[in-house]
PDB file of C-alpha atoms in Angstrom:
ATOM      1  CA  UNK A   1      91.354   4.115  28.893  1.00  0.00           C
ATOM      2  CA  UNK A   2      91.407   3.900  25.135  1.00  0.00           C
ATOM      3  CA  UNK A   3      91.560   0.784  23.227  1.00  0.00           C
ATOM      4  CA  UNK A   4      92.434   0.814  19.448  1.00  0.00           C
ATOM      5  CA  UNK A   5      91.009  -2.372  17.935  1.00  0.00           C
ATOM      6  CA  UNK A   6      88.791  -4.048  15.460  1.00  0.00           C
ATOM      7  CA  UNK A   7      86.401  -6.955  15.555  1.00  0.00           C
ATOM      8  CA  UNK A   8      88.369  -8.718  12.748  1.00  0.00           C
ATOM      9  CA  UNK A   9      91.382  -8.809  14.925  1.00  0.00           C
ATOM     10  CA  UNK A  10      91.589 -12.045  17.100  1.00  0.00           C
ATOM     11  CA  UNK A  11      93.843 -10.372  19.584  1.00  0.00           C
ATOM     12  CA  UNK A  12      91.443  -7.394  19.985  1.00  0.00           C
ATOM     13  CA  UNK A  13      88.659  -9.760  20.788  1.00  0.00           C
ATOM     14  CA  UNK A  14      90.584 -11.338  23.558  1.00  0.00           C
ATOM     15  CA  UNK A  15      91.233  -7.850  25.045  1.00  0.00           C
ATOM     16  CA  UNK A  16      87.737  -6.674  24.801  1.00  0.00           C
ATOM     17  CA  UNK A  17      86.437  -9.889  26.397  1.00  0.00           C
ATOM     18  CA  UNK A  18      88.644  -9.241  29.374  1.00  0.00           C
ATOM     19  CA  UNK A  19      87.501  -5.595  29.637  1.00  0.00           C
ATOM     20  CA  UNK A  20      83.799  -6.675  29.408  1.00  0.00           C
ATOM     21  CA  UNK A  21      84.256  -9.519  31.844  1.00  0.00           C
ATOM     22  CA  UNK A  22      85.935  -7.380  34.306  1.00  0.00           C
ATOM     23  CA  UNK A  23      83.562  -4.520  33.805  1.00  0.00           C
ATOM     24  CA  UNK A  24      86.177  -1.842  32.893  1.00  0.00           C
ATOM     25  CA  UNK A  25      85.057   1.400  31.264  1.00  0.00           C
ATOM     26  CA  UNK A  26      86.984   2.322  28.106  1.00  0.00           C
ATOM     27  CA  UNK A  27      86.818   4.288  24.899  1.00  0.00           C
ATOM     28  CA  UNK A  28      86.541   2.241  21.777  1.00  0.00           C
ATOM     29  CA  UNK A  29      88.457   3.312  18.764  1.00  0.00           C
ATOM     30  CA  UNK A  30      87.816   1.085  15.489  1.00  0.00           C
ATOM     31  CA  UNK A  31      91.038   0.574  13.422  1.00  0.00           C
ATOM     32  CA  UNK A  32      90.010  -1.646  10.298  1.00  0.00           C
ATOM     33  CA  UNK A  33      93.326  -3.702   9.238  1.00  0.00           C
ATOM     34  CA  UNK A  34      91.393  -4.947   6.124  1.00  0.00           C
ATOM     35  CA  UNK A  35      90.974  -1.336   4.882  1.00  0.00           C
ATOM     36  CA  UNK A  36      94.610  -0.409   6.060  1.00  0.00           C
ATOM     37  CA  UNK A  37      93.402   2.156   8.743  1.00  0.00           C
ATOM     38  CA  UNK A  38      96.241   0.750  10.898  1.00  0.00           C
ATOM     39  CA  UNK A  39      98.624   2.195   8.283  1.00  0.00           C
ATOM     40  CA  UNK A  40      97.473   5.840   8.691  1.00  0.00           C
ATOM     41  CA  UNK A  41     100.399   7.965   9.689  1.00  0.00           C
ATOM     42  CA  UNK A  42      98.887   9.088  13.064  1.00  0.00           C
ATOM     43  CA  UNK A  43      98.490   5.458  14.188  1.00  0.00           C
ATOM     44  CA  UNK A  44     101.404   4.134  12.328  1.00  0.00           C
ATOM     45  CA  UNK A  45     103.797   6.745  13.832  1.00  0.00           C
ATOM     46  CA  UNK A  46     103.374   5.394  17.318  1.00  0.00           C
ATOM     47  CA  UNK A  47     102.915   1.766  16.421  1.00  0.00           C
ATOM     48  CA  UNK A  48     105.053   0.885  13.377  1.00  0.00           C
ATOM     49  CA  UNK A  49     104.093  -2.809  13.779  1.00  0.00           C
ATOM     50  CA  UNK A  50     100.666  -1.677  12.720  1.00  0.00           C
ATOM     51  CA  UNK A  51      99.397  -4.585  14.990  1.00  0.00           C
ATOM     52  CA  UNK A  52      96.256  -4.362  16.864  1.00  0.00           C
ATOM     53  CA  UNK A  53      95.139  -3.996  19.746  1.00  0.00           C
ATOM     54  CA  UNK A  54      96.727  -0.890  21.337  1.00  0.00           C
ATOM     55  CA  UNK A  55      95.727  -0.198  24.891  1.00  0.00           C
ATOM     56  CA  UNK A  56      96.419   3.066  26.533  1.00  0.00           C
ATOM     57  CA  UNK A  57      95.780   4.242  29.899  1.00  0.00           C
ATOM     58  CA  UNK A  58      97.402   7.557  30.722  1.00  0.00           C
ATOM     59  CA  UNK A  59     101.060   7.246  30.028  1.00  0.00           C
ATOM     60  CA  UNK A  60     100.825   3.518  29.849  1.00  0.00           C
ATOM     61  CA  UNK A  61     100.626   2.178  26.336  1.00  0.00           C
ATOM     62  CA  UNK A  62     100.683  -1.572  25.731  1.00  0.00           C
ATOM     63  CA  UNK A  63     100.784  -3.714  22.576  1.00  0.00           C
ATOM     64  CA  UNK A  64     101.282  -7.051  23.782  1.00  0.00           C
ATOM     65  CA  UNK A  65      97.853  -8.980  24.165  1.00  0.00           C
ATOM     66  CA  UNK A  66      98.813 -11.014  27.358  1.00  0.00           C
ATOM     67  CA  UNK A  67     100.369  -8.006  29.041  1.00  0.00           C
ATOM     68  CA  UNK A  68      97.192  -5.814  28.316  1.00  0.00           C
ATOM     69  CA  UNK A  69      94.863  -8.532  29.743  1.00  0.00           C
ATOM     70  CA  UNK A  70      96.897  -9.122  32.861  1.00  0.00           C
ATOM     71  CA  UNK A  71      97.020  -5.226  33.174  1.00  0.00           C
ATOM     72  CA  UNK A  72      93.205  -5.199  33.215  1.00  0.00           C
ATOM     73  CA  UNK A  73      93.020  -7.973  35.580  1.00  0.00           C
ATOM     74  CA  UNK A  74      94.970  -5.866  38.026  1.00  0.00           C
ATOM     75  CA  UNK A  75      93.123  -2.741  37.329  1.00  0.00           C
ATOM     76  CA  UNK A  76      89.754  -4.618  38.167  1.00  0.00           C
ATOM     77  CA  UNK A  77      91.350  -6.060  41.384  1.00  0.00           C
ATOM     78  CA  UNK A  78      92.494  -2.778  42.668  1.00  0.00           C
ATOM     79  CA  UNK A  79      89.113  -1.162  41.839  1.00  0.00           C
ATOM     80  CA  UNK A  80      87.397  -3.863  43.778  1.00  0.00           C
ATOM     81  CA  UNK A  81      89.626  -3.135  46.989  1.00  0.00           C
ATOM     82  CA  UNK A  82      92.397  -5.727  46.301  1.00  0.00           C
ATOM     83  CA  UNK A  83      96.067  -5.026  45.501  1.00  0.00           C
ATOM     84  CA  UNK A  84      98.310  -5.670  42.635  1.00  0.00           C
ATOM     85  CA  UNK A  85     100.141  -8.582  43.925  1.00  0.00           C
ATOM     86  CA  UNK A  86      96.978 -10.327  45.411  1.00  0.00           C
ATOM     87  CA  UNK A  87      96.977 -14.100  45.327  1.00  0.00           C
ATOM     88  CA  UNK A  88      93.520 -13.977  43.680  1.00  0.00           C
ATOM     89  CA  UNK A  89      95.294 -13.065  40.424  1.00  0.00           C
ATOM     90  CA  UNK A  90      95.379 -15.782  37.718  1.00  0.00           C
ATOM     91  CA  UNK A  91      97.011 -18.999  38.666  1.00  0.00           C
ATOM     92  CA  UNK A  92     100.138 -20.280  37.185  1.00  0.00           C
ATOM     93  CA  UNK A  93      98.038 -22.804  35.139  1.00  0.00           C
ATOM     94  CA  UNK A  94      95.822 -20.068  33.661  1.00  0.00           C
ATOM     95  CA  UNK A  95      98.857 -17.928  32.572  1.00  0.00           C
ATOM     96  CA  UNK A  96     100.359 -21.052  31.121  1.00  0.00           C
ATOM     97  CA  UNK A  97      97.241 -21.639  29.149  1.00  0.00           C
ATOM     98  CA  UNK A  98      97.345 -17.995  27.981  1.00  0.00           C
ATOM     99  CA  UNK A  99     100.690 -18.280  26.536  1.00  0.00           C
ATOM    100  CA  UNK A 100     100.010 -21.762  25.065  1.00  0.00           C
ATOM    101  CA  UNK A 101      97.069 -20.146  23.140  1.00  0.00           C
ATOM    102  CA  UNK A 102      98.891 -17.089  22.050  1.00  0.00           C
ATOM    103  CA  UNK A 103     101.625 -19.008  20.495  1.00  0.00           C
ATOM    104  CA  UNK A 104      99.371 -20.000  17.912  1.00  0.00           C
ATOM    105  CA  UNK A 105      99.407 -17.519  15.085  1.00  0.00           C
ATOM    106  CA  UNK A 106      96.104 -17.394  13.068  1.00  0.00           C
ATOM    107  CA  UNK A 107      97.434 -15.329  10.352  1.00  0.00           C
ATOM    108  CA  UNK A 108      98.327 -17.940   7.832  1.00  0.00           C
ATOM    109  CA  UNK A 109      95.683 -20.378   8.834  1.00  0.00           C
ATOM    110  CA  UNK A 110      93.071 -17.595   8.111  1.00  0.00           C
ATOM    111  CA  UNK A 111      94.441 -16.616   4.975  1.00  0.00           C
ATOM    112  CA  UNK A 112      94.917 -20.036   3.656  1.00  0.00           C
ATOM    113  CA  UNK A 113      90.966 -20.616   4.361  1.00  0.00           C
ATOM    114  CA  UNK A 114      89.699 -17.467   2.650  1.00  0.00           C
ATOM    115  CA  UNK A 115      88.545 -17.463  -0.967  1.00  0.00           C
ATOM    116  CA  UNK A 116      91.879 -16.864  -3.091  1.00  0.00           C
ATOM    117  CA  UNK A 117      90.215 -14.086  -5.298  1.00  0.00           C
ATOM    118  CA  UNK A 118      89.208 -12.106  -2.188  1.00  0.00           C
ATOM    119  CA  UNK A 119      92.471 -12.546  -0.544  1.00  0.00           C
ATOM    120  CA  UNK A 120      94.617 -11.345  -3.511  1.00  0.00           C
ATOM    121  CA  UNK A 121      92.240  -8.454  -4.103  1.00  0.00           C
ATOM    122  CA  UNK A 122      92.596  -7.170  -0.511  1.00  0.00           C
ATOM    123  CA  UNK A 123      96.372  -8.031  -0.405  1.00  0.00           C
ATOM    124  CA  UNK A 124      96.833  -5.783  -3.603  1.00  0.00           C
ATOM    125  CA  UNK A 125      94.730  -3.026  -2.078  1.00  0.00           C
ATOM    126  CA  UNK A 126      96.791  -2.917   1.125  1.00  0.00           C
ATOM    127  CA  UNK A 127      99.999  -2.851  -0.830  1.00  0.00           C
ATOM    128  CA  UNK A 128      98.703   0.252  -2.621  1.00  0.00           C
ATOM    129  CA  UNK A 129      97.734   1.784   0.699  1.00  0.00           C
ATOM    130  CA  UNK A 130     101.191   1.191   1.971  1.00  0.00           C
ATOM    131  CA  UNK A 131     102.724   2.980  -1.166  1.00  0.00           C
ATOM    132  CA  UNK A 132     100.291   5.883  -0.865  1.00  0.00           C
ATOM    133  CA  UNK A 133     101.152   6.351   2.861  1.00  0.00           C
ATOM    134  CA  UNK A 134     104.817   6.033   2.157  1.00  0.00           C
ATOM    135  CA  UNK A 135     104.321   9.032  -0.469  1.00  0.00           C
ATOM    136  CA  UNK A 136     102.334  11.090   2.111  1.00  0.00           C
ATOM    137  CA  UNK A 137     104.845  10.680   5.041  1.00  0.00           C
ATOM    138  CA  UNK A 138     108.359  10.199   3.713  1.00  0.00           C
ATOM    139  CA  UNK A 139     109.826  10.485   7.202  1.00  0.00           C
ATOM    140  CA  UNK A 140     108.269   6.979   7.767  1.00  0.00           C
ATOM    141  CA  UNK A 141     109.183   5.571   4.557  1.00  0.00           C
ATOM    142  CA  UNK A 142     111.477   2.979   5.840  1.00  0.00           C
ATOM    143  CA  UNK A 143     108.780   1.700   8.425  1.00  0.00           C
ATOM    144  CA  UNK A 144     106.194   1.488   5.623  1.00  0.00           C
ATOM    145  CA  UNK A 145     108.723  -0.216   3.326  1.00  0.00           C
ATOM    146  CA  UNK A 146     109.315  -2.847   5.924  1.00  0.00           C
ATOM    147  CA  UNK A 147     105.540  -3.464   6.037  1.00  0.00           C
ATOM    148  CA  UNK A 148     105.526  -3.674   2.227  1.00  0.00           C
ATOM    149  CA  UNK A 149     108.172  -6.286   2.338  1.00  0.00           C
ATOM    150  CA  UNK A 150     106.510  -8.259   4.921  1.00  0.00           C
ATOM    151  CA  UNK A 151     103.179  -8.230   2.540  1.00  0.00           C
ATOM    152  CA  UNK A 152     105.327  -9.696  -0.333  1.00  0.00           C
ATOM    153  CA  UNK A 153     106.821 -12.243   1.992  1.00  0.00           C
ATOM    154  CA  UNK A 154     103.298 -13.325   3.090  1.00  0.00           C
ATOM    155  CA  UNK A 155     102.372 -13.947  -0.455  1.00  0.00           C
ATOM    156  CA  UNK A 156     105.336 -16.024  -1.114  1.00  0.00           C
ATOM    157  CA  UNK A 157     104.556 -18.191   2.048  1.00  0.00           C
ATOM    158  CA  UNK A 158     100.984 -18.567   0.906  1.00  0.00           C
ATOM    159  CA  UNK A 159     102.428 -20.635  -1.991  1.00  0.00           C
ATOM    160  CA  UNK A 160     103.950 -23.119   0.467  1.00  0.00           C
ATOM    161  CA  UNK A 161     101.269 -25.713   1.763  1.00  0.00           C
ATOM    162  CA  UNK A 162     103.770 -26.704   4.495  1.00  0.00           C
ATOM    163  CA  UNK A 163     103.033 -23.398   6.091  1.00  0.00           C
ATOM    164  CA  UNK A 164      99.292 -24.265   6.374  1.00  0.00           C
ATOM    165  CA  UNK A 165     100.312 -27.762   7.712  1.00  0.00           C
ATOM    166  CA  UNK A 166     102.372 -26.400  10.336  1.00  0.00           C
ATOM    167  CA  UNK A 167      99.533 -23.951  11.491  1.00  0.00           C
ATOM    168  CA  UNK A 168      97.057 -26.674  11.363  1.00  0.00           C
ATOM    169  CA  UNK A 169      99.250 -29.132  13.439  1.00  0.00           C
ATOM    170  CA  UNK A 170      99.790 -26.362  16.181  1.00  0.00           C
ATOM    171  CA  UNK A 171      96.069 -25.801  16.140  1.00  0.00           C
ATOM    172  CA  UNK A 172      95.062 -29.289  16.650  1.00  0.00           C
ATOM    173  CA  UNK A 173      97.324 -29.878  19.522  1.00  0.00           C
ATOM    174  CA  UNK A 174      95.857 -26.845  21.427  1.00  0.00           C
ATOM    175  CA  UNK A 175      92.321 -28.230  20.701  1.00  0.00           C
ATOM    176  CA  UNK A 176      93.208 -31.718  21.622  1.00  0.00           C
ATOM    177  CA  UNK A 177      94.475 -30.698  24.932  1.00  0.00           C
ATOM    178  CA  UNK A 178      91.507 -28.313  25.388  1.00  0.00           C
ATOM    179  CA  UNK A 179      89.157 -31.072  24.760  1.00  0.00           C
ATOM    180  CA  UNK A 180      90.790 -33.296  27.289  1.00  0.00           C
ATOM    181  CA  UNK A 181      90.622 -30.507  29.905  1.00  0.00           C
ATOM    182  CA  UNK A 182      86.995 -29.739  29.042  1.00  0.00           C
ATOM    183  CA  UNK A 183      86.060 -33.398  29.639  1.00  0.00           C
ATOM    184  CA  UNK A 184      87.282 -32.981  33.337  1.00  0.00           C
ATOM    185  CA  UNK A 185      86.147 -29.393  34.082  1.00  0.00           C
ATOM    186  CA  UNK A 186      83.528 -26.808  32.956  1.00  0.00           C
ATOM    187  CA  UNK A 187      86.090 -24.380  31.733  1.00  0.00           C
ATOM    188  CA  UNK A 188      89.638 -24.700  30.632  1.00  0.00           C
ATOM    189  CA  UNK A 189      91.098 -24.201  34.054  1.00  0.00           C
ATOM    190  CA  UNK A 190      88.381 -25.529  36.651  1.00  0.00           C
ATOM    191  CA  UNK A 191      84.919 -24.724  37.042  1.00  0.00           C
ATOM    192  CA  UNK A 192      85.423 -20.973  36.983  1.00  0.00           C
ATOM    193  CA  UNK A 193      85.681 -18.845  33.668  1.00  0.00           C
ATOM    194  CA  UNK A 194      89.249 -17.460  33.611  1.00  0.00           C
ATOM    195  CA  UNK A 195      91.536 -15.443  31.440  1.00  0.00           C
ATOM    196  CA  UNK A 196      92.463 -18.713  29.792  1.00  0.00           C
ATOM    197  CA  UNK A 197      89.043 -18.981  28.348  1.00  0.00           C
ATOM    198  CA  UNK A 198      88.936 -15.285  27.360  1.00  0.00           C
ATOM    199  CA  UNK A 199      92.015 -16.341  25.249  1.00  0.00           C
ATOM    200  CA  UNK A 200      90.542 -19.399  23.861  1.00  0.00           C
ATOM    201  CA  UNK A 201      86.971 -18.195  22.927  1.00  0.00           C
ATOM    202  CA  UNK A 202      88.088 -16.074  19.904  1.00  0.00           C
ATOM    203  CA  UNK A 203      89.741 -18.912  18.308  1.00  0.00           C
ATOM    204  CA  UNK A 204      86.668 -21.041  18.370  1.00  0.00           C
ATOM    205  CA  UNK A 205      84.908 -18.155  16.950  1.00  0.00           C
ATOM    206  CA  UNK A 206      87.468 -17.708  14.159  1.00  0.00           C
ATOM    207  CA  UNK A 207      86.781 -21.420  13.267  1.00  0.00           C
ATOM    208  CA  UNK A 208      83.217 -20.729  12.795  1.00  0.00           C
ATOM    209  CA  UNK A 209      83.782 -17.622  10.905  1.00  0.00           C
ATOM    210  CA  UNK A 210      85.626 -19.743   8.519  1.00  0.00           C
ATOM    211  CA  UNK A 211      83.062 -22.323   8.172  1.00  0.00           C
ATOM    212  CA  UNK A 212      85.276 -24.817   9.987  1.00  0.00           C
ATOM    213  CA  UNK A 213      83.061 -25.658  12.827  1.00  0.00           C
ATOM    214  CA  UNK A 214      82.193 -29.184  11.958  1.00  0.00           C
ATOM    215  CA  UNK A 215      85.822 -30.028  11.310  1.00  0.00           C
ATOM    216  CA  UNK A 216      87.332 -28.802  14.297  1.00  0.00           C
ATOM    217  CA  UNK A 217      84.620 -28.223  17.122  1.00  0.00           C
ATOM    218  CA  UNK A 218      81.806 -30.573  16.336  1.00  0.00           C
ATOM    219  CA  UNK A 219      84.328 -33.527  16.153  1.00  0.00           C
ATOM    220  CA  UNK A 220      85.268 -32.739  19.761  1.00  0.00           C
ATOM    221  CA  UNK A 221      81.947 -33.231  21.852  1.00  0.00           C
ATOM    222  CA  UNK A 222      83.225 -31.493  25.069  1.00  0.00           C
ATOM    223  CA  UNK A 223      84.545 -28.621  23.040  1.00  0.00           C
ATOM    224  CA  UNK A 224      81.059 -28.231  21.248  1.00  0.00           C
ATOM    225  CA  UNK A 225      79.309 -28.300  24.641  1.00  0.00           C
ATOM    226  CA  UNK A 226      81.809 -25.610  25.685  1.00  0.00           C
ATOM    227  CA  UNK A 227      81.268 -23.593  22.587  1.00  0.00           C
ATOM    228  CA  UNK A 228      77.579 -23.534  22.901  1.00  0.00           C
ATOM    229  CA  UNK A 229      77.743 -22.342  26.618  1.00  0.00           C
ATOM    230  CA  UNK A 230      80.449 -19.535  26.312  1.00  0.00           C
ATOM    231  CA  UNK A 231      78.217 -18.081  23.430  1.00  0.00           C
ATOM    232  CA  UNK A 232      75.510 -17.279  25.911  1.00  0.00           C
ATOM    233  CA  UNK A 233      77.976 -15.073  28.064  1.00  0.00           C
ATOM    234  CA  UNK A 234      77.037 -11.176  27.675  1.00  0.00           C
ATOM    235  CA  UNK A 235      80.632 -10.442  26.784  1.00  0.00           C
ATOM    236  CA  UNK A 236      80.643 -12.768  23.789  1.00  0.00           C
ATOM    237  CA  UNK A 237      77.403 -11.398  22.579  1.00  0.00           C
ATOM    238  CA  UNK A 238      78.838  -7.719  22.712  1.00  0.00           C
ATOM    239  CA  UNK A 239      82.401  -8.342  21.543  1.00  0.00           C
ATOM    240  CA  UNK A 240      81.813 -11.020  18.838  1.00  0.00           C
ATOM    241  CA  UNK A 241      78.214 -12.085  18.420  1.00  0.00           C
ATOM    242  CA  UNK A 242      77.036  -8.689  17.459  1.00  0.00           C
ATOM    243  CA  UNK A 243      79.367  -8.674  14.544  1.00  0.00           C
ATOM    244  CA  UNK A 244      79.688 -12.455  13.323  1.00  0.00           C
ATOM    245  CA  UNK A 245      76.535 -14.206  14.656  1.00  0.00           C
ATOM    246  CA  UNK A 246      73.969 -15.139  11.987  1.00  0.00           C
ATOM    247  CA  UNK A 247      73.204 -12.616   9.442  1.00  0.00           C
ATOM    248  CA  UNK A 248      75.331  -9.973  11.185  1.00  0.00           C
ATOM    249  CA  UNK A 249      78.383 -11.927  10.071  1.00  0.00           C
ATOM    250  CA  UNK A 250      77.405 -11.104   6.269  1.00  0.00           C
ATOM    251  CA  UNK A 251      76.620  -7.409   7.218  1.00  0.00           C
ATOM    252  CA  UNK A 252      80.042  -6.990   8.841  1.00  0.00           C
ATOM    253  CA  UNK A 253      81.936  -8.462   5.937  1.00  0.00           C
ATOM    254  CA  UNK A 254      79.923  -6.998   3.128  1.00  0.00           C
ATOM    255  CA  UNK A 255      80.348  -3.411   4.778  1.00  0.00           C
ATOM    256  CA  UNK A 256      84.222  -3.936   4.656  1.00  0.00           C
ATOM    257  CA  UNK A 257      84.336  -5.509   1.150  1.00  0.00           C
ATOM    258  CA  UNK A 258      82.161  -2.702  -0.342  1.00  0.00           C
ATOM    259  CA  UNK A 259      84.697  -0.010   1.313  1.00  0.00           C
ATOM    260  CA  UNK A 260      87.577  -1.603  -0.178  1.00  0.00           C
ATOM    261  CA  UNK A 261      86.107  -1.928  -3.697  1.00  0.00           C
ATOM    262  CA  UNK A 262      84.836   1.676  -3.604  1.00  0.00           C
ATOM    263  CA  UNK A 263      88.255   2.980  -2.598  1.00  0.00           C
ATOM    264  CA  UNK A 264      90.121   0.871  -5.233  1.00  0.00           C
ATOM    265  CA  UNK A 265      87.711   1.912  -8.055  1.00  0.00           C
ATOM    266  CA  UNK A 266      88.134   5.673  -7.190  1.00  0.00           C
ATOM    267  CA  UNK A 267      91.803   4.922  -6.489  1.00  0.00           C
ATOM    268  CA  UNK A 268      91.693   6.519  -3.179  1.00  0.00           C
ATOM    269  CA  UNK A 269      94.118   4.691  -0.932  1.00  0.00           C
TER     270      UNK A 269
END
């Protein structure tokens, strides 16, 4: 099994948490979206959306985050002697929470909370990467052009504060509902850790990364307690903590920032 992913990608974090929690062995391939590695022709040719993660198991290739996680759940069940339609698969409530969480798109929320000069710098770099890849692989020009158009549309939306307001409102509804649930149970769905928690943890991690913990987590006491608890799980420490906890956060971000600056100074896109 192969997973094409990156620590910056929220959906990648969700899938990796599932793999670690289910003790599934896999081969990891880092594809950094901030440096434009997801636009390399070999990767882009089979995945023109350029989105992460991509999961492959033999001839099975999956791009949808929830489908990947449910596939992992079935693999783990079969490996332990169960069968694919086993009633111990995630309950309807767990699946509903998974979809509810996945409906929130972190893209604009994240971009709005980044320093403007860094966001614009990386955005311009990625547009140049797309133009360079278009010249190198003319047979993929139309797909690259579509991504380039999306990049410009994203910049236009960043001028509209209503886009941020809608994203914030959506996030708050999820957090408020989770706060109520966590006042009743240890985890999102009952007293056992489930796929719903796997989907939820990366969102809290993203809020911490953006220095928004006090505003969104600490103001919700049940969630604050939950957040402290899930950070102790080995899966969290391996998938997220090793990249973004404490001083590791600066190291991870600095490494990418230096790469982008050097490539741009050398005009090597």
